[in-house]
Coordinates of C-alpha atoms and ligand atoms in Angstrom, one line a residue:
M1 CA 97.1 79.3 107.7
N2 CA 100.8 79.0 107.5
T3 CA 102.1 81.0 104.5
K4 CA 105.2 79.7 102.8
V5 CA 107.5 82.4 101.5
E6 CA 109.9 81.6 98.6
L7 CA 112.3 84.2 97.2
L8 CA 113.3 83.6 93.6
D9 CA 116.0 85.2 91.4
E10 CA 114.7 86.3 88.0
K11 CA 118.1 85.5 86.5
N12 CA 118.3 82.0 88.0
I13 CA 114.8 80.7 88.5
D14 CA 114.3 77.7 90.7
E15 CA 111.9 75.7 88.5
K16 CA 111.3 73.1 91.2
I17 CA 109.7 75.7 93.5
L18 CA 107.5 77.0 90.6
K19 CA 106.4 73.4 90.0
Q20 CA 105.3 73.1 93.6
A21 CA 103.6 76.5 93.5
G22 CA 101.9 75.5 90.3
Y23 CA 100.6 72.4 92.1
V24 CA 99.2 74.5 94.9
I25 CA 97.3 76.5 92.2
R26 CA 95.9 73.3 90.6
E27 CA 94.8 72.1 94.1
G28 CA 92.7 75.2 94.5
G29 CA 95.2 77.3 96.7
L30 CA 96.3 80.9 96.6
V31 CA 99.8 82.0 95.5
A32 CA 101.0 85.6 95.4
F33 CA 103.6 86.2 92.7
P34 CA 105.7 89.0 91.1
T35 CA 104.7 90.6 87.8
E36 CA 106.3 93.6 85.9
T37 CA 103.4 95.9 87.1
V38 CA 102.6 94.9 90.7
Y39 CA 102.5 91.7 92.6
G40 CA 99.4 89.5 92.0
L41 CA 97.4 87.2 94.1
G42 CA 96.7 84.1 92.0
A43 CA 94.2 81.3 91.9
N44 CA 93.1 78.9 89.2
A45 CA 90.8 81.1 87.1
L46 CA 88.7 78.1 86.0
D47 CA 88.0 76.9 89.6
A48 CA 85.2 78.9 91.2
N49 CA 86.0 77.8 94.7
A50 CA 89.6 78.8 94.4
V51 CA 88.7 82.2 93.0
K52 CA 86.2 82.8 95.8
K53 CA 89.2 82.6 98.2
I54 CA 90.9 85.5 96.5
F55 CA 87.9 87.8 97.4
G56 CA 88.0 86.5 101.0
A57 CA 91.8 87.0 101.5
K58 CA 91.7 90.6 100.0
G59 CA 88.4 91.7 101.4
R60 CA 87.5 92.5 97.8
P61 CA 84.0 93.6 96.8
Q62 CA 82.2 90.7 95.0
D63 CA 81.3 92.9 92.0
N64 CA 84.9 93.6 91.0
P65 CA 86.0 91.3 88.2
L66 CA 89.5 89.7 88.1
I67 CA 92.1 89.7 85.3
V68 CA 93.0 86.3 83.9
H69 CA 96.8 85.8 83.3
I70 CA 98.1 83.5 80.6
S71 CA 101.7 82.5 79.6
D72 CA 101.2 82.1 75.8
I73 CA 99.0 83.9 73.3
K74 CA 97.5 80.6 72.2
E75 CA 95.8 80.2 75.6
I76 CA 93.4 83.1 74.9
Y77 CA 91.4 81.3 72.2
K78 CA 89.5 79.0 74.6
L79 CA 88.9 81.8 77.1
V80 CA 87.2 84.4 74.8
K81 CA 84.4 84.1 72.2
F82 CA 86.1 86.2 69.5
I83 CA 89.0 88.6 69.0
P84 CA 88.4 91.8 67.1
E85 CA 91.1 93.1 64.8
A86 CA 92.2 95.9 67.1
A87 CA 92.6 93.5 70.0
E88 CA 94.7 91.2 67.9
K89 CA 97.0 94.1 66.9
F90 CA 97.3 95.2 70.6
M91 CA 98.2 91.6 71.6
N92 CA 100.8 91.3 68.9
E93 CA 102.4 94.6 69.8
F94 CA 102.2 94.7 73.6
W95 CA 102.2 91.1 74.8
P96 CA 103.9 89.9 76.8
G97 CA 103.6 93.1 78.8
P98 CA 101.6 95.5 81.0
M99 CA 98.3 95.4 79.1
T100 CA 95.0 93.8 79.8
I101 CA 92.3 93.4 77.1
I102 CA 88.6 92.9 77.9
L103 CA 86.8 90.5 75.5
P104 CA 83.5 88.5 75.6
K105 CA 84.2 85.4 77.8
T106 CA 83.4 81.8 77.1
D107 CA 81.6 79.5 79.5
L108 CA 84.9 78.0 80.6
I109 CA 85.4 81.0 82.9
P110 CA 83.2 80.8 85.9
D111 CA 81.0 83.8 86.8
V112 CA 82.9 84.5 90.1
T113 CA 86.0 85.2 88.1
S114 CA 84.3 87.8 85.9
A115 CA 82.1 89.0 88.8
G116 CA 79.0 88.1 86.8
L117 CA 80.0 90.1 83.7
S118 CA 79.9 88.5 80.2
S119 CA 83.4 89.9 79.5
I120 CA 86.8 89.0 80.9
G121 CA 90.1 90.8 81.1
I122 CA 93.1 88.8 79.8
R123 CA 96.8 89.6 80.3
M124 CA 100.0 88.0 79.4
P125 CA 102.8 89.3 81.8
S126 CA 106.4 89.7 80.6
N127 CA 107.9 89.1 84.1
I128 CA 109.8 85.9 83.6
I129 CA 108.9 84.4 87.0
A130 CA 105.2 85.1 86.4
N131 CA 105.5 83.5 82.9
H132 CA 107.2 80.4 84.2
F133 CA 104.8 80.2 87.2
I134 CA 101.7 80.3 84.9
K135 CA 103.3 77.6 82.7
A136 CA 104.0 75.5 85.7
A137 CA 100.4 75.8 86.9
G138 CA 99.1 74.7 83.5
V139 CA 95.9 76.7 84.0
P140 CA 95.1 80.3 83.5
I141 CA 95.6 82.3 86.7
A142 CA 93.1 84.9 88.0
A143 CA 95.0 87.5 89.8
P144 CA 94.2 90.9 91.3
S145 CA 96.9 93.0 92.9
A146 CA 98.2 91.3 96.0
N147 CA 97.1 93.9 98.5
I148 CA 94.3 94.1 101.1
S149 CA 91.5 95.8 99.1
G150 CA 91.8 99.6 99.1
R151 CA 95.5 99.7 100.0
P152 CA 98.3 100.7 97.6
S153 CA 99.3 97.7 95.4
P154 CA 102.4 95.9 96.5
T155 CA 105.5 96.4 94.3
D156 CA 107.8 94.3 96.5
V157 CA 107.5 91.0 98.4
E158 CA 107.7 92.6 101.9
R159 CA 104.5 94.5 101.1
C160 CA 102.7 91.3 100.1
I161 CA 103.8 89.6 103.3
E162 CA 102.6 92.7 105.2
D163 CA 99.1 92.3 103.7
L164 CA 98.7 88.6 103.1
N165 CA 100.8 86.6 105.6
G166 CA 98.6 84.0 107.1
K167 CA 95.8 84.4 104.5
V168 CA 97.4 82.7 101.5
D169 CA 99.2 79.4 100.8
W170 CA 102.4 80.8 99.2
I171 CA 104.1 84.1 98.5
I172 CA 106.7 84.1 95.8
G173 CA 109.2 87.0 95.8
G174 CA 111.1 88.2 92.8
G175 CA 112.4 91.7 93.5
M176 CA 110.8 95.1 92.9
S177 CA 108.2 95.4 90.2
E178 CA 109.6 97.0 87.0
F179 CA 106.7 99.5 86.4
G180 CA 104.9 99.9 89.7
V181 CA 101.5 100.8 88.3
E182 CA 99.0 98.2 87.2
S183 CA 98.4 97.2 83.6
T184 CA 96.6 99.4 81.1
V185 CA 93.1 98.0 80.8
I186 CA 91.5 98.2 77.4
D187 CA 87.9 97.4 76.6
C188 CA 87.9 95.7 73.2
T189 CA 84.2 94.7 73.3
V190 CA 83.4 98.2 72.0
E191 CA 84.4 100.1 68.9
P192 CA 86.6 102.1 69.1
S193 CA 88.4 100.4 72.0
C194 CA 88.4 102.4 75.2
V195 CA 91.0 102.6 78.0
L196 CA 89.4 101.8 81.3
R197 CA 92.6 102.1 83.4
P198 CA 95.7 104.0 82.3
G199 CA 99.1 102.3 82.7
R200 CA 102.6 102.0 81.3
I201 CA 101.2 101.3 77.8
T202 CA 100.2 104.9 77.1
L203 CA 97.4 106.4 75.0
E204 CA 100.0 107.6 72.5
M205 CA 101.4 104.1 72.1
L206 CA 97.9 102.6 71.6
R207 CA 96.9 105.4 69.1
K208 CA 99.7 104.3 66.8
I209 CA 97.7 101.1 66.4
E210 CA 94.1 102.3 66.8
P211 CA 93.9 106.1 66.2
N212 CA 90.4 106.4 67.7
I213 CA 91.0 104.8 71.0
Y214 CA 90.2 107.1 73.9
I215 CA 90.3 107.1 77.7
D216 CA 87.0 106.5 79.6
P217 CA 86.2 110.1 80.7
A218 CA 85.4 108.8 84.2
V219 CA 89.0 107.8 84.7
M220 CA 90.4 111.2 85.7
R221 CA 87.4 112.6 87.5
K222 CA 85.8 112.1 90.8
P223 CA 83.2 109.4 90.4
S224 CA 79.6 110.7 90.6
R225 CA 76.1 109.4 89.9
D226 CA 76.3 110.3 86.2
L227 CA 80.0 109.6 85.8
K228 CA 80.6 106.0 86.7
P229 CA 83.8 104.3 85.6
K230 CA 83.3 101.3 83.3
A231 CA 85.9 99.2 85.2
P232 CA 84.0 98.3 88.4
G233 CA 87.3 98.4 90.3
M234 CA 87.9 102.1 89.5
K235 CA 84.8 103.3 91.4
Y236 CA 86.2 102.4 94.9
R237 CA 88.5 104.4 97.1
H238 CA 91.8 102.9 96.2
Y239 CA 95.5 103.0 96.6
A240 CA 95.1 104.6 100.0
P241 CA 97.7 104.4 102.7
K242 CA 96.6 104.8 106.4
A243 CA 97.7 108.4 106.2
K244 CA 95.4 111.0 104.6
V245 CA 96.7 112.1 101.2
K246 CA 96.4 115.5 99.7
I247 CA 97.6 116.8 96.3
V248 CA 98.8 120.3 95.4
Q249 CA 98.6 121.0 91.7
G250 CA 99.9 123.8 89.5
D251 CA 103.0 125.8 88.9
L252 CA 105.9 124.1 90.6
K253 CA 107.2 127.1 92.5
K254 CA 103.7 127.9 93.8
T255 CA 103.3 124.2 94.6
I256 CA 106.4 124.2 96.8
A257 CA 105.2 127.4 98.6
K258 CA 101.7 126.0 99.1
I259 CA 102.9 122.7 100.4
S260 CA 105.4 124.4 102.8
E261 CA 102.5 126.5 104.2
M262 CA 100.2 123.5 104.6
V263 CA 103.0 121.5 106.3
Q264 CA 103.5 124.3 108.8
N265 CA 99.8 124.5 109.6
Y266 CA 99.5 120.8 110.2
I267 CA 102.6 120.8 112.4
D268 CA 101.1 123.6 114.4
E269 CA 98.0 121.3 114.9
G270 CA 100.4 118.6 116.2
K271 CA 100.2 116.4 113.1
K272 CA 103.0 114.3 111.6
V273 CA 103.3 115.4 108.0
G274 CA 104.9 113.7 105.0
I275 CA 105.8 115.3 101.7
M276 CA 105.9 113.3 98.5
A277 CA 108.4 115.4 96.5
T278 CA 110.7 114.9 93.5
D279 CA 114.5 115.2 93.0
E280 CA 114.0 118.7 91.6
T281 CA 112.0 120.0 94.6
K282 CA 113.0 118.0 97.7
E283 CA 115.7 120.4 98.9
H284 CA 113.1 123.2 99.1
Y285 CA 111.1 121.7 101.9
K286 CA 112.5 122.7 105.3
K287 CA 110.0 120.8 107.5
G288 CA 108.0 117.6 107.3
F289 CA 109.2 114.1 106.4
V290 CA 110.2 114.3 102.7
I291 CA 110.5 111.4 100.3
S292 CA 111.4 111.9 96.7
L293 CA 109.6 109.8 94.0
G294 CA 112.6 110.4 91.7
S295 CA 113.3 112.8 88.9
R296 CA 110.4 114.5 87.0
K297 CA 112.4 113.7 83.8
N298 CA 111.9 110.0 84.4
M299 CA 108.2 109.2 84.8
V300 CA 108.8 105.5 84.7
E301 CA 110.9 105.8 87.9
I302 CA 108.2 107.9 89.5
S303 CA 105.5 105.3 88.6
K304 CA 107.8 102.6 89.9
N305 CA 108.2 104.3 93.3
L306 CA 104.7 105.6 93.8
F307 CA 103.0 102.8 95.8
E308 CA 106.1 101.9 97.8
T309 CA 106.5 105.5 98.8
L310 CA 102.8 105.8 99.9
R311 CA 103.3 102.7 102.0
S312 CA 106.6 103.9 103.5
F313 CA 104.8 107.0 105.0
D314 CA 102.8 104.5 107.0
D315 CA 106.0 102.9 108.3
E316 CA 106.7 106.4 109.8
N317 CA 103.2 106.8 111.3
I318 CA 102.6 109.9 109.2
D319 CA 99.1 111.4 109.6
I320 CA 99.0 113.5 106.4
V321 CA 100.9 113.1 103.2
I322 CA 101.0 116.1 100.8
S323 CA 102.0 115.2 97.3
E324 CA 103.1 117.3 94.3
A325 CA 101.2 116.7 91.1
F326 CA 102.4 115.5 87.6
E327 CA 101.6 116.5 84.1
E328 CA 98.7 114.3 82.8
Q329 CA 100.5 113.1 79.7
G330 CA 102.1 109.7 78.8
I331 CA 102.7 107.6 82.0
G332 CA 101.8 110.7 84.0
I333 CA 98.2 109.9 83.3
A334 CA 98.5 106.6 85.1
V335 CA 100.5 108.2 87.9
M336 CA 97.9 111.0 88.4
N337 CA 95.0 108.5 88.2
R338 CA 96.5 106.5 91.1
L339 CA 97.4 109.6 93.1
Q340 CA 94.0 111.2 92.7
K341 CA 92.3 108.0 93.9
S342 CA 94.7 107.6 96.9
A343 CA 93.8 111.2 97.8
A344 CA 90.1 110.6 97.3
F345 CA 90.3 113.7 94.9
D346 CA 91.5 116.1 97.6
I347 CA 93.3 118.5 95.3
T348 CA 94.4 122.1 96.0
E349 CA 95.0 124.1 92.8
V350 CA 97.6 126.8 92.9
Ligands
LIG401 O1 98.8 94.8 86.4 C1 97.8 94.3 86.7 O2 96.8 94.3 86.0 C2 97.7 93.5 88.0 C3 98.7 92.4 88.0 C4 98.6 91.5 89.2 O3 98.5 91.7 86.8 N1 96.4 93.1 88.4 C5 95.4 94.0 88.7 O4 94.2 93.5 89.0 O5 95.7 95.2 88.8 P1 93.1 94.2 89.9 O6 92.1 93.2 90.1 O7 93.7 94.9 91.0 O8 92.5 95.3 88.9 C6 91.7 94.9 87.8 C7 91.0 96.1 87.2 C8 89.8 96.5 88.1 O9 89.7 97.9 88.0 C9 88.6 95.8 87.4 O10 87.4 96.4 87.7 C10 89.0 95.9 85.9 O11 90.4 95.7 85.9 N2 88.4 94.8 85.2 C11 88.6 93.5 85.2 N3 87.8 92.8 84.4 C12 87.0 93.7 83.8 C13 85.9 93.6 82.9 N4 85.5 92.5 82.4 N5 85.3 94.8 82.6 C14 85.7 95.9 83.1 N6 86.7 96.1 84.0 C15 87.3 95.0 84.3
LIG402 MG1 94.0 96.2 92.6

């Protein structure tokens, strides 16, 4: 398949291109597009055959449901059976934005889109290109992250091209994603609501609206037989670059010492080692290929750079990436969740 790539400018959107891309969606095609979290791979959410193509292009397990994207709050009413009060409040407060809410679905949504579940995740992105694209399509758009299943989500158009060129009809570029981690997923079919995937909309922000909301305990722990995450997608090895990822967690000074020791050992074994550091620590590493995620004082910057940094170690053919850890608080919960999964929970405590 010949993939058409179109680069758009958020400040000066070419509506003619979005009109054509919208037509591709209505005709049952696949279009990757930017959002404020990560790039998405879109298809008409109401067209079972189009949605099936998403699973094929990504190599995604069939039991992993998709998120349906809308451009106006009004569009939700035909997609879900009812909206509890808490969900209504979350929508009013955080849409458009990086939040997905899970609600009981109507029959309008085919079973492939929800992977056979009776519920569906709905999200209204704030990214202006995404918003105009969904409007131009005139149908709700089912879109997982636009990566090959298991790889870190793409936060820039080059990474979409890397993963999806030749597998999709169109790729729309629109600069680097603002937040870099996927939306906060909230299950609103239960009471109190439950966070199935942490993101930029933090637990603290959600608790201001629903004080009893909590994070699914399986989110921050290694999945086991009795601890299965409620979001099917969270049980898979995920966000993994080709390099093996390891995390060192604890006091920062001890972390630097431990990482330096591990780097030396791997170099002695003839391995190419990368270090995922921060502005505060990067000067302390004397060996290894060091990339800083940004300042520890700015967790939004760190979340924005996380997936791109993981992928850039692959560009250097690094064998092993050792990462520092972050405090599990605020956006740090989302960052640590993605990092732990990319490392398949290989964590050394110091
Ligand atoms: O920020 C985002 O949400 C991005 C952009 C493109 O919008 N999309 C995204 O989609 O991250 P995806 O498919 O990569 O992740 C969706 C997550 C998966 O973990 C999936 O299992 C969960 O949401 N999910 C979707 N529908 C669900 C449902 N009905 N019940 C439980 N979990 C659900
Ligand atoms: Mg994904």
